[in-house]
Tab-separated table of C-alpha atoms and ligand atoms in Angstrom:
chain	number	residue	atom	x	y	z
A	1	MET	CA	-35.529	-10.040	-114.144
A	2	SER	CA	-37.279	-7.936	-111.626
A	3	ASN	CA	-39.486	-4.878	-111.886
A	4	SER	CA	-37.088	-2.728	-109.564
A	5	GLU	CA	-33.470	-2.249	-109.632
A	6	PHE	CA	-32.241	-1.482	-106.069
A	7	PHE	CA	-29.525	-4.200	-105.900
A	8	THR	CA	-27.556	-3.061	-108.839
A	9	ASP	CA	-24.320	-4.777	-107.570
A	10	VAL	CA	-25.905	-8.166	-108.114
A	11	THR	CA	-26.999	-8.404	-111.728
A	12	ASP	CA	-28.058	-12.069	-111.829
A	13	GLN	CA	-29.466	-14.861	-109.603
A	14	ILE	CA	-26.940	-16.172	-107.028
A	15	ARG	CA	-25.677	-19.507	-108.243
A	16	TYR	CA	-24.188	-22.589	-106.655
A	17	GLU	CA	-20.486	-22.893	-107.690
A	18	GLY	CA	-19.352	-25.442	-105.048
A	19	PRO	CA	-16.819	-25.424	-102.206
A	20	GLY	CA	-13.914	-24.565	-104.375
A	21	SER	CA	-15.462	-21.237	-105.433
A	22	ASP	CA	-13.940	-18.047	-104.255
A	23	ASN	CA	-16.753	-15.915	-105.529
A	24	PRO	CA	-18.276	-14.228	-102.582
A	25	LEU	CA	-21.593	-13.910	-104.433
A	26	ALA	CA	-22.016	-17.609	-105.088
A	27	PHE	CA	-23.224	-20.546	-102.906
A	28	ARG	CA	-20.547	-22.835	-102.036
A	29	TRP	CA	-22.886	-25.536	-100.403
A	30	TYR	CA	-26.480	-24.650	-101.107
A	31	ASP	CA	-27.306	-26.469	-104.203
A	32	ALA	CA	-31.067	-26.089	-104.419
A	33	ASN	CA	-31.500	-29.206	-106.591
A	34	ARG	CA	-29.055	-31.457	-104.976
A	35	VAL	CA	-30.938	-34.548	-103.573
A	36	VAL	CA	-30.147	-35.422	-99.952
A	37	GLY	CA	-31.900	-38.560	-98.988
A	38	ASP	CA	-35.435	-38.392	-100.372
A	39	LYS	CA	-35.771	-34.611	-100.951
A	40	THR	CA	-33.774	-31.801	-102.533
A	41	MET	CA	-31.850	-29.236	-100.468
A	42	ALA	CA	-34.579	-26.713	-101.315
A	43	GLU	CA	-37.311	-29.009	-100.110
A	44	HIS	CA	-35.431	-29.825	-96.847
A	45	LEU	CA	-34.532	-26.320	-95.914
A	46	ARG	CA	-37.455	-24.161	-97.184
A	47	PHE	CA	-35.462	-20.920	-96.786
A	48	GLY	CA	-37.404	-17.805	-95.781
A	49	VAL	CA	-36.254	-14.198	-95.776
A	50	ALA	CA	-37.515	-12.068	-92.901
A	51	TYR	CA	-39.084	-8.916	-94.212
A	52	TRP	CA	-38.633	-6.947	-91.019
A	53	HIS	CA	-34.788	-6.968	-90.454
A	54	SER	CA	-33.891	-6.813	-94.252
A	55	PHE	CA	-36.416	-4.397	-95.563
A	56	ALA	CA	-38.381	-2.604	-92.950
A	57	SER	CA	-35.366	-1.720	-90.735
A	58	ASP	CA	-32.653	0.935	-91.175
A	59	GLY	CA	-29.952	-0.284	-88.718
A	60	SER	CA	-31.069	2.025	-85.813
A	61	ASP	CA	-30.646	0.848	-82.353
A	62	GLN	CA	-31.587	2.197	-78.781
A	63	PHE	CA	-28.511	4.543	-79.014
A	64	GLY	CA	-28.481	5.789	-82.416
A	65	SER	CA	-30.386	6.303	-85.854
A	66	GLY	CA	-30.208	4.385	-88.921
A	67	THR	CA	-27.039	3.592	-90.853
A	68	TRP	CA	-28.097	1.256	-93.680
A	69	ASP	CA	-28.363	2.441	-97.268
A	70	ARG	CA	-32.117	1.657	-97.861
A	71	PRO	CA	-33.393	4.129	-100.433
A	72	TRP	CA	-36.837	2.476	-100.260
A	73	LEU	CA	-37.262	3.752	-96.610
A	74	GLU	CA	-36.345	7.372	-97.346
A	75	ALA	CA	-38.941	9.748	-95.856
A	76	GLY	CA	-41.209	11.895	-97.917
A	77	ALA	CA	-43.072	9.329	-100.100
A	78	ASP	CA	-46.689	8.745	-99.594
A	79	PRO	CA	-46.862	5.870	-97.087
A	80	ILE	CA	-48.602	3.478	-99.567
A	81	ASP	CA	-46.223	4.241	-102.361
A	82	ALA	CA	-43.180	3.842	-99.904
A	83	ALA	CA	-44.614	0.373	-98.920
A	84	ARG	CA	-44.827	-0.553	-102.541
A	85	GLN	CA	-41.217	0.541	-103.048
A	86	LYS	CA	-40.103	-1.465	-100.115
A	87	MET	CA	-41.932	-4.439	-101.551
A	88	SER	CA	-40.381	-4.096	-104.966
A	89	ALA	CA	-36.970	-4.017	-103.341
A	90	ALA	CA	-37.879	-7.180	-101.134
A	91	PHE	CA	-39.036	-9.221	-104.206
A	92	GLU	CA	-36.091	-8.100	-106.290
A	93	PHE	CA	-33.790	-9.392	-103.424
A	94	PHE	CA	-35.817	-12.686	-102.915
A	95	GLU	CA	-35.626	-13.383	-106.689
A	96	LYS	CA	-31.864	-12.650	-106.961
A	97	LEU	CA	-30.980	-14.655	-103.869
A	98	GLY	CA	-33.182	-17.589	-105.053
A	99	ALA	CA	-34.998	-17.692	-101.785
A	100	PRO	CA	-38.193	-19.732	-102.026
A	101	TYR	CA	-39.998	-18.121	-99.149
A	102	PHE	CA	-40.449	-14.891	-97.218
A	103	CYS	CA	-42.115	-14.123	-93.792
A	104	PHE	CA	-43.706	-10.875	-92.705
A	105	HIS	CA	-45.436	-9.054	-89.893
A	106	ASP	CA	-48.461	-6.936	-90.945
A	107	LEU	CA	-46.656	-3.661	-90.074
A	108	ASP	CA	-43.641	-4.599	-92.055
A	109	ILE	CA	-45.493	-4.608	-95.285
A	110	ALA	CA	-48.301	-1.994	-94.866
A	111	PRO	CA	-48.384	1.278	-92.912
A	112	GLU	CA	-50.772	1.827	-90.085
A	113	GLY	CA	-53.801	4.029	-90.775
A	114	ASP	CA	-55.452	6.489	-88.333
A	115	THR	CA	-58.134	3.981	-87.525
A	116	PHE	CA	-57.996	0.174	-87.320
A	117	ALA	CA	-60.301	-0.034	-90.366
A	118	GLU	CA	-57.744	2.183	-92.206
A	119	SER	CA	-54.934	-0.071	-91.256
A	120	CYS	CA	-56.866	-3.119	-92.410
A	121	ALA	CA	-57.517	-1.379	-95.751
A	122	ASN	CA	-53.761	-0.564	-96.109
A	123	LEU	CA	-52.825	-4.171	-95.530
A	124	ASP	CA	-55.384	-5.432	-97.981
A	125	THR	CA	-53.775	-3.105	-100.566
A	126	LEU	CA	-50.256	-4.292	-99.970
A	127	VAL	CA	-51.499	-7.937	-99.724
A	128	GLU	CA	-52.922	-7.618	-103.294
A	129	GLU	CA	-49.470	-6.154	-104.396
A	130	ALA	CA	-47.682	-9.007	-102.729
A	131	ALA	CA	-49.973	-11.475	-104.579
A	132	ILE	CA	-48.878	-9.967	-107.867
A	133	HIS	CA	-45.178	-10.212	-106.953
A	134	MET	CA	-45.568	-13.761	-105.766
A	135	GLU	CA	-47.248	-14.762	-108.980
A	136	ARG	CA	-44.528	-13.106	-110.963
A	137	THR	CA	-41.554	-14.396	-109.064
A	138	GLY	CA	-42.794	-17.848	-107.759
A	139	VAL	CA	-41.744	-16.845	-104.205
A	140	LYS	CA	-44.081	-18.163	-101.554
A	141	LEU	CA	-45.008	-17.141	-98.085
A	142	LEU	CA	-43.630	-19.319	-95.228
A	143	TRP	CA	-45.551	-17.434	-92.544
A	144	GLY	CA	-47.284	-14.211	-91.595
A	145	THR	CA	-47.652	-12.703	-88.128
A	146	ALA	CA	-49.191	-9.744	-86.507
A	147	ASN	CA	-47.023	-7.136	-84.852
A	148	MET	CA	-48.581	-6.670	-81.384
A	149	PHE	CA	-45.570	-5.401	-79.537
A	150	SER	CA	-44.361	-2.207	-81.173
A	151	ARG	CA	-47.137	0.159	-80.618
A	152	PRO	CA	-47.758	1.887	-77.213
A	153	ARG	CA	-51.250	0.347	-76.968
A	154	PHE	CA	-49.631	-3.128	-76.386
A	155	ALA	CA	-47.348	-1.953	-73.640
A	156	SER	CA	-49.233	-4.277	-71.096
A	157	GLY	CA	-49.463	-7.222	-73.612
A	158	ALA	CA	-52.075	-8.122	-76.275
A	159	ALA	CA	-53.916	-11.308	-75.190
A	160	THR	CA	-52.560	-11.038	-71.706
A	161	ASN	CA	-53.699	-7.367	-71.327
A	162	PRO	CA	-55.508	-6.364	-68.101
A	163	ASP	CA	-58.000	-4.664	-70.380
A	164	PRO	CA	-60.434	-6.884	-72.309
A	165	GLU	CA	-60.812	-4.117	-74.935
A	166	LEU	CA	-57.041	-4.541	-75.577
A	167	PHE	CA	-57.639	-8.280	-76.043
A	168	ALA	CA	-60.360	-7.494	-78.403
A	169	ARG	CA	-58.311	-5.072	-80.468
A	170	ALA	CA	-55.516	-7.710	-80.669
A	171	ALA	CA	-57.954	-10.480	-81.712
A	172	ALA	CA	-59.235	-8.222	-84.510
A	173	GLN	CA	-55.642	-7.590	-85.614
A	174	VAL	CA	-54.818	-11.256	-85.663
A	175	LYS	CA	-57.987	-12.032	-87.508
A	176	HIS	CA	-57.091	-9.673	-90.300
A	177	CYS	CA	-53.560	-10.840	-90.511
A	178	MET	CA	-54.681	-14.403	-90.663
A	179	ASP	CA	-56.963	-13.451	-93.608
A	180	ALA	CA	-53.975	-11.849	-95.212
A	181	THR	CA	-51.702	-14.955	-94.677
A	182	HIS	CA	-54.459	-17.168	-96.015
A	183	ARG	CA	-54.943	-15.007	-99.041
A	184	LEU	CA	-51.346	-15.434	-99.852
A	185	GLY	CA	-51.286	-19.101	-99.354
A	186	GLY	CA	-49.047	-18.928	-96.340
A	187	ALA	CA	-47.649	-22.311	-95.127
A	188	ASN	CA	-47.902	-21.267	-91.470
A	189	TYR	CA	-49.260	-18.467	-89.221
A	190	VAL	CA	-46.951	-17.506	-86.270
A	191	LEU	CA	-47.596	-15.916	-82.947
A	192	TRP	CA	-44.645	-14.546	-81.034
A	193	GLY	CA	-45.965	-13.135	-77.766
A	194	GLY	CA	-43.684	-10.042	-77.717
A	195	ARG	CA	-45.244	-8.493	-74.628
A	196	GLU	CA	-47.168	-11.497	-73.468
A	197	GLY	CA	-45.466	-11.473	-70.038
A	198	TYR	CA	-44.840	-9.071	-67.411
A	199	ASP	CA	-42.299	-6.674	-65.967
A	200	THR	CA	-43.247	-6.950	-62.389
A	201	ILE	CA	-45.279	-9.483	-60.445
A	202	LEU	CA	-46.486	-6.648	-58.236
A	203	ASN	CA	-49.132	-5.752	-60.719
A	204	THR	CA	-49.556	-9.036	-62.301
A	205	ASP	CA	-52.152	-11.778	-62.144
A	206	ILE	CA	-50.446	-14.747	-63.816
A	207	GLY	CA	-53.298	-17.186	-63.558
A	208	ARG	CA	-55.734	-14.839	-65.323
A	209	GLU	CA	-53.223	-13.784	-67.981
A	210	LEU	CA	-52.580	-17.348	-68.875
A	211	ASP	CA	-56.216	-18.120	-69.155
A	212	GLN	CA	-56.609	-15.133	-71.317
A	213	LEU	CA	-53.770	-16.361	-73.506
A	214	GLY	CA	-55.059	-19.832	-73.808
A	215	ARG	CA	-58.510	-18.539	-74.846
A	216	PHE	CA	-56.832	-16.261	-77.367
A	217	LEU	CA	-55.043	-19.187	-79.025
A	218	GLN	CA	-58.243	-21.261	-78.966
A	219	MET	CA	-59.899	-18.404	-80.961
A	220	VAL	CA	-57.092	-18.453	-83.410
A	221	VAL	CA	-57.549	-22.186	-83.945
A	222	GLU	CA	-61.199	-21.960	-84.300
A	223	TYR	CA	-60.771	-19.168	-86.823
A	224	LYS	CA	-58.212	-21.144	-88.765
A	225	HIS	CA	-60.790	-23.887	-89.321
A	226	GLN	CA	-63.610	-21.430	-89.963
A	227	ILE	CA	-61.765	-19.932	-92.965
A	228	GLY	CA	-60.223	-23.220	-94.082
A	229	PHE	CA	-56.665	-22.188	-93.568
A	230	GLU	CA	-54.518	-25.224	-93.913
A	231	GLY	CA	-51.135	-23.860	-92.680
A	232	THR	CA	-49.920	-24.717	-89.264
A	233	ILE	CA	-50.466	-22.255	-86.283
A	234	LEU	CA	-47.019	-21.788	-84.531
A	235	ILE	CA	-45.965	-20.334	-81.271
A	236	GLU	CA	-42.403	-18.938	-80.942
A	237	PRO	CA	-40.878	-19.385	-77.507
A	238	LYS	CA	-38.762	-16.645	-76.008
A	239	PRO	CA	-37.914	-16.305	-72.257
A	240	HIS	CA	-37.649	-12.592	-71.974
A	241	GLU	CA	-37.011	-9.336	-73.992
A	242	PRO	CA	-38.935	-7.208	-74.179
A	243	THR	CA	-40.665	-8.179	-70.969
A	244	LYS	CA	-38.728	-9.356	-68.014
A	245	HIS	CA	-40.676	-12.652	-68.049
A	246	GLN	CA	-42.495	-14.083	-71.044
A	247	TYR	CA	-44.998	-16.827	-70.774
A	248	ASP	CA	-43.882	-18.682	-73.830
A	249	HIS	CA	-40.582	-19.198	-72.144
A	250	ASP	CA	-39.136	-22.271	-73.962
A	251	SER	CA	-40.434	-25.392	-75.773
A	252	GLN	CA	-41.093	-27.327	-72.732
A	253	THR	CA	-43.132	-24.601	-71.108
A	254	ILE	CA	-45.216	-24.190	-74.248
A	255	ALA	CA	-45.812	-27.905	-74.354
A	256	GLY	CA	-47.395	-27.828	-70.954
A	257	PHE	CA	-49.398	-24.699	-71.877
A	258	LEU	CA	-50.767	-26.208	-74.987
A	259	ARG	CA	-51.834	-29.335	-73.131
A	260	LYS	CA	-53.474	-27.324	-70.295
A	261	TYR	CA	-55.543	-25.413	-72.891
A	262	ASP	CA	-56.281	-28.397	-75.205
A	263	LEU	CA	-54.228	-27.061	-78.118
A	264	ALA	CA	-51.441	-29.575	-78.459
A	265	ASP	CA	-53.076	-31.335	-81.462
A	266	GLU	CA	-53.382	-27.928	-83.243
A	267	VAL	CA	-50.418	-25.747	-82.525
A	268	LYS	CA	-46.666	-26.334	-83.189
A	269	LEU	CA	-43.508	-24.447	-82.321
A	270	ASN	CA	-41.419	-21.955	-84.311
A	271	ILE	CA	-38.040	-22.304	-82.398
A	272	GLU	CA	-35.437	-19.602	-82.735
A	273	VAL	CA	-31.804	-20.206	-82.159
A	274	ASN	CA	-30.923	-17.198	-79.844
A	275	HIS	CA	-34.177	-17.345	-77.935
A	276	ALA	CA	-32.959	-20.897	-76.872
A	277	THR	CA	-29.693	-19.364	-75.896
A	278	LEU	CA	-31.491	-16.591	-73.790
A	279	ALA	CA	-33.469	-19.318	-72.040
A	280	GLY	CA	-30.225	-20.919	-71.086
A	281	HIS	CA	-30.437	-23.809	-73.448
A	282	ASP	CA	-28.765	-25.099	-76.526
A	283	PHE	CA	-30.744	-24.710	-79.682
A	284	VAL	CA	-30.551	-28.414	-80.297
A	285	HIS	CA	-32.141	-28.990	-76.812
A	286	GLU	CA	-35.247	-26.852	-77.866
A	287	VAL	CA	-35.529	-28.646	-81.156
A	288	ALA	CA	-35.118	-32.057	-79.468
A	289	VAL	CA	-37.843	-31.354	-76.980
A	290	ALA	CA	-40.262	-30.179	-79.655
A	291	VAL	CA	-39.416	-33.245	-81.924
A	292	ASP	CA	-39.969	-35.736	-79.134
A	293	ASP	CA	-43.238	-34.043	-78.249
A	294	GLY	CA	-44.479	-33.947	-81.852
A	295	LEU	CA	-44.394	-30.196	-81.701
A	296	LEU	CA	-41.732	-29.228	-84.182
A	297	GLY	CA	-43.041	-26.591	-86.762
A	298	SER	CA	-40.392	-24.391	-88.007
A	299	ILE	CA	-37.132	-22.528	-87.071
A	300	ASP	CA	-35.886	-19.054	-86.972
A	301	ALA	CA	-32.196	-19.360	-87.815
A	302	ASN	CA	-29.917	-16.900	-86.224
A	303	ARG	CA	-27.412	-16.821	-83.320
A	304	GLY	CA	-26.677	-14.646	-80.332
A	305	ASP	CA	-23.354	-13.473	-78.830
A	306	GLY	CA	-22.036	-15.591	-76.080
A	307	ARG	CA	-21.052	-12.573	-74.092
A	308	LEU	CA	-24.142	-10.509	-74.550
A	309	GLY	CA	-27.419	-11.282	-72.812
A	310	TRP	CA	-29.784	-9.823	-75.453
A	311	ASP	CA	-31.267	-10.871	-78.691
A	312	THR	CA	-28.504	-9.885	-81.200
A	313	ASP	CA	-30.110	-11.745	-84.130
A	314	GLN	CA	-26.945	-12.389	-86.083
A	315	PHE	CA	-26.822	-14.610	-89.043
A	316	PRO	CA	-25.985	-18.255	-88.309
A	317	ASN	CA	-22.451	-19.253	-88.816
A	318	SER	CA	-21.908	-22.407	-86.709
A	319	VAL	CA	-22.141	-25.597	-88.822
A	320	GLU	CA	-21.690	-27.759	-85.848
A	321	GLU	CA	-24.480	-26.054	-83.927
A	322	MET	CA	-26.832	-26.309	-86.845
A	323	SER	CA	-25.778	-29.827	-87.700
A	324	LEU	CA	-26.935	-31.099	-84.262
A	325	ALA	CA	-30.221	-29.184	-84.722
A	326	MET	CA	-30.744	-30.476	-88.204
A	327	HIS	CA	-29.902	-34.016	-87.039
A	328	GLU	CA	-32.858	-33.706	-84.615
A	329	ILE	CA	-35.074	-32.156	-87.373
A	330	LEU	CA	-34.300	-34.934	-89.716
A	331	ARG	CA	-34.807	-37.552	-86.899
A	332	GLY	CA	-38.278	-36.156	-86.564
A	333	GLY	CA	-39.018	-36.446	-90.322
A	334	GLY	CA	-37.846	-33.015	-91.426
A	335	PHE	CA	-40.068	-29.973	-91.890
A	336	ALA	CA	-43.757	-30.350	-92.917
A	337	THR	CA	-45.186	-26.907	-93.394
A	338	GLY	CA	-42.164	-25.245	-91.658
A	339	GLY	CA	-38.711	-24.102	-92.946
A	340	VAL	CA	-35.738	-22.012	-91.979
A	341	ASN	CA	-36.572	-18.367	-91.711
A	342	PHE	CA	-33.637	-15.989	-91.379
A	343	ASP	CA	-34.818	-13.977	-88.425
A	344	ALA	CA	-31.357	-12.360	-88.491
A	345	LYS	CA	-30.163	-8.812	-89.104
A	346	LEU	CA	-27.046	-7.112	-90.390
A	347	ARG	CA	-24.660	-5.357	-87.861
A	348	ARG	CA	-25.196	-1.632	-87.665
A	349	GLN	CA	-21.857	-1.067	-89.523
A	350	SER	CA	-22.833	-3.309	-92.459
A	351	ILE	CA	-24.410	-0.489	-94.362
A	352	ASP	CA	-24.216	-1.615	-98.000
A	353	ARG	CA	-27.188	-3.049	-99.665
A	354	SER	CA	-25.100	-5.841	-100.991
A	355	ASP	CA	-24.315	-6.916	-97.339
A	356	LEU	CA	-27.784	-8.352	-97.387
A	357	PHE	CA	-26.703	-10.911	-100.002
A	358	HIS	CA	-23.450	-11.800	-98.278
A	359	ALA	CA	-25.329	-12.402	-95.016
A	360	HIS	CA	-27.979	-14.644	-96.570
A	361	ILE	CA	-25.582	-16.567	-98.717
A	362	GLY	CA	-23.490	-17.353	-95.711
A	363	GLY	CA	-26.598	-18.438	-93.609
A	364	MET	CA	-27.820	-20.560	-96.381
A	365	ASP	CA	-24.422	-22.260	-96.883
A	366	VAL	CA	-24.041	-22.975	-93.254
A	367	MET	CA	-27.553	-24.538	-93.163
A	368	ALA	CA	-26.791	-26.675	-96.239
A	369	ARG	CA	-23.657	-27.852	-94.835
A	370	ALA	CA	-25.352	-28.667	-91.707
A	371	LEU	CA	-28.006	-30.513	-93.620
A	372	LEU	CA	-25.458	-32.698	-95.252
A	373	ALA	CA	-23.549	-33.559	-92.011
A	374	ALA	CA	-26.863	-34.261	-90.269
A	375	HIS	CA	-28.134	-36.456	-92.990
A	376	GLN	CA	-24.958	-38.508	-93.005
A	377	MET	CA	-24.993	-38.742	-89.123
A	378	LEU	CA	-28.583	-40.021	-89.323
A	379	VAL	CA	-27.978	-42.587	-92.109
A	380	ASP	CA	-25.007	-43.997	-90.370
A	381	GLY	CA	-26.881	-44.015	-87.000
A	382	ALA	CA	-23.803	-42.284	-85.487
A	383	LEU	CA	-25.768	-40.761	-82.624
A	384	THR	CA	-29.114	-42.694	-82.840
A	385	THR	CA	-27.420	-46.064	-82.487
A	386	ALA	CA	-25.288	-44.803	-79.579
A	387	ARG	CA	-28.467	-43.582	-77.898
A	388	ALA	CA	-30.331	-46.753	-78.649
A	389	GLN	CA	-27.535	-48.784	-77.044
A	390	ARG	CA	-27.411	-46.528	-74.063
A	391	TYR	CA	-31.026	-47.145	-73.354
A	392	ALA	CA	-31.153	-50.722	-74.566
A	393	GLY	CA	-32.177	-51.985	-71.065
A	394	TRP	CA	-35.412	-50.050	-71.233
A	395	ASP	CA	-36.451	-52.245	-74.256
A	396	GLY	CA	-35.904	-55.384	-72.108
A	397	GLU	CA	-38.234	-57.022	-69.585
A	398	LEU	CA	-37.345	-54.894	-66.552
A	399	GLY	CA	-37.860	-51.583	-68.465
A	400	ALA	CA	-41.098	-52.676	-69.923
A	401	ASP	CA	-42.326	-53.910	-66.604
A	402	ILE	CA	-41.560	-50.534	-64.943
A	403	LEU	CA	-42.993	-48.384	-67.700
A	404	GLU	CA	-46.225	-50.386	-68.229
A	405	GLY	CA	-46.842	-50.315	-64.550
A	406	ARG	CA	-46.402	-54.042	-63.809
A	407	VAL	CA	-44.050	-53.406	-60.804
A	408	THR	CA	-44.339	-51.265	-57.813
A	409	LEU	CA	-41.682	-49.662	-55.613
A	410	ALA	CA	-42.159	-52.489	-53.184
A	411	ASP	CA	-41.523	-55.103	-55.874
A	412	LEU	CA	-38.350	-53.206	-56.957
A	413	HIS	CA	-37.209	-52.981	-53.404
A	414	GLN	CA	-37.705	-56.720	-53.020
A	415	ARG	CA	-35.653	-57.547	-56.127
A	416	ALA	CA	-32.830	-55.241	-55.192
A	417	TYR	CA	-32.824	-56.635	-51.637
A	418	ALA	CA	-32.627	-60.206	-53.049
A	419	GLY	CA	-29.691	-59.214	-55.163
A	420	SER	CA	-31.203	-59.760	-58.574
A	421	ILE	CA	-30.853	-56.104	-59.305
A	422	ASP	CA	-27.299	-54.994	-59.367
A	423	PRO	CA	-26.631	-52.144	-61.881
A	424	SER	CA	-23.022	-51.484	-63.128
A	425	PRO	CA	-22.259	-47.931	-64.454
A	426	ARG	CA	-21.199	-47.546	-68.081
A	427	SER	CA	-19.337	-44.619	-69.766
A	428	GLY	CA	-21.611	-41.929	-71.251
A	429	ARG	CA	-18.824	-41.580	-74.015
A	430	GLN	CA	-19.358	-37.815	-74.399
A	431	GLU	CA	-15.911	-37.116	-75.787
A	432	THR	CA	-16.069	-39.955	-78.297
A	433	LEU	CA	-19.321	-38.668	-79.470
A	434	GLU	CA	-18.153	-35.171	-79.780
A	435	ASN	CA	-15.090	-36.440	-81.899
A	436	LEU	CA	-17.656	-38.329	-83.982
A	437	VAL	CA	-19.768	-35.365	-84.660
A	438	ASN	CA	-16.597	-33.308	-85.541
A	439	ARG	CA	-15.674	-35.911	-88.146
A	440	TYR	CA	-19.086	-35.622	-89.848
A	441	VAL	CA	-18.859	-31.828	-89.789
A	442	GLU	CA	-15.343	-31.986	-91.273
A	443	ARG	CA	-16.063	-34.517	-93.905
A	444	VAL	CA	-19.188	-33.285	-95.366
A	445	SER	CA	-18.816	-32.832	-99.144
B	501	LIG	C1	-38.496	-11.439	-81.779
B	501	LIG	C2	-38.696	-12.365	-82.956
B	501	LIG	C3	-39.825	-12.003	-83.706
B	501	LIG	C4	-40.729	-13.219	-84.260
B	501	LIG	C5	-41.870	-12.659	-85.040
B	501	LIG	O1	-37.446	-11.768	-80.972
B	501	LIG	O2	-38.065	-13.421	-83.025
B	501	LIG	O3	-39.307	-11.354	-84.918
B	501	LIG	O4	-39.906	-14.095	-84.999
B	501	LIG	O5	-42.636	-11.819	-84.485
B	502	LIG	CO1	-38.171	-14.940	-84.459
């Protein structure tokens, strides 16, 4: 089926066998063609595999070298040949998994050259190679992005760098990566501000840096229109790591930033589960804020570890957590150009190539189950009705008078004073609702 054979333990495409199956290399919940509401599971979830964690990394961490069996990364090969091998492995995997999309950073797919021009030429070469694989397999690009955080030149940031030449170098890289994404028909273009923040306020002018970031993003939007790119520009929130403080802290912070720089109609969010955790939020909070503000774009599905304060990027395994998030996503109308990208990596001890399959199958099944639970909750109005009842007063005369500016503080004082305002508390019913959610999660079938 593919033109490479790195994943010899998996001979055929992973299939749906249903919840009763004990086959670890089969889907138990993700049934691509199953219709849920008005779309198939595949159309709802739009799964993407992250090139960086699965194909460009070897399992190394700050304390030790790589552990994973990744023959396509072995040293010695010419860098372009090695990148081609890596790409063959990636597309073999996408095809066997049945993943409809992938995501990449420029540096994941092509080696850097000695000059910027050489790096651009390398990327162009591998983009043409990707186009051939995509044509052959039908796998599509969910999003592309530029890596502007790994190399020493970006130590003080990209757009927020104190040196305008660094800003210019970053702008050039983004332009080239947007061209690559456009060439491959990408559904979105992502900007994660890896080092767009600071390590110490002692040397930092926050006002200037935010203005630089705002202008950078405006240039990205202008260029998108110039080349006719129809995908969505997405910003990915994260509160810290690698910098102590990152400007794209969380959904609400970015919403304010986008309004300040007149970008709210042009840019949406790519929300990552563990970045929400690091910001001190539940993932569902970040998603709900985006949905209510019309800013939901896409998600990076992973999880953190409750006892570790860093970005562990583990594959998702909580149906409950994802059901709540999917409920908000569906409430907002579902994904348009976005999808579910597994920005998740294997543990360092999961050294086998086939572990990549087990990880993605598990993640896809969790998301599929969550979709089913969320859909049913929404159809039954389990949470939406309870919410509507809780706020019903705001749909009445008093609520409308307040929100539409027909009454003042003094008017309300007068009404309360006269006794016509006399609120009585009602239960928030948290435990009842928690039990209700659990029932949906349990009963999904
Ligand atoms: C880093 C992270 C990135 C972005 C793309 O925490 O999530 O991989 O998703 O640059
Ligand atoms: Co991410």
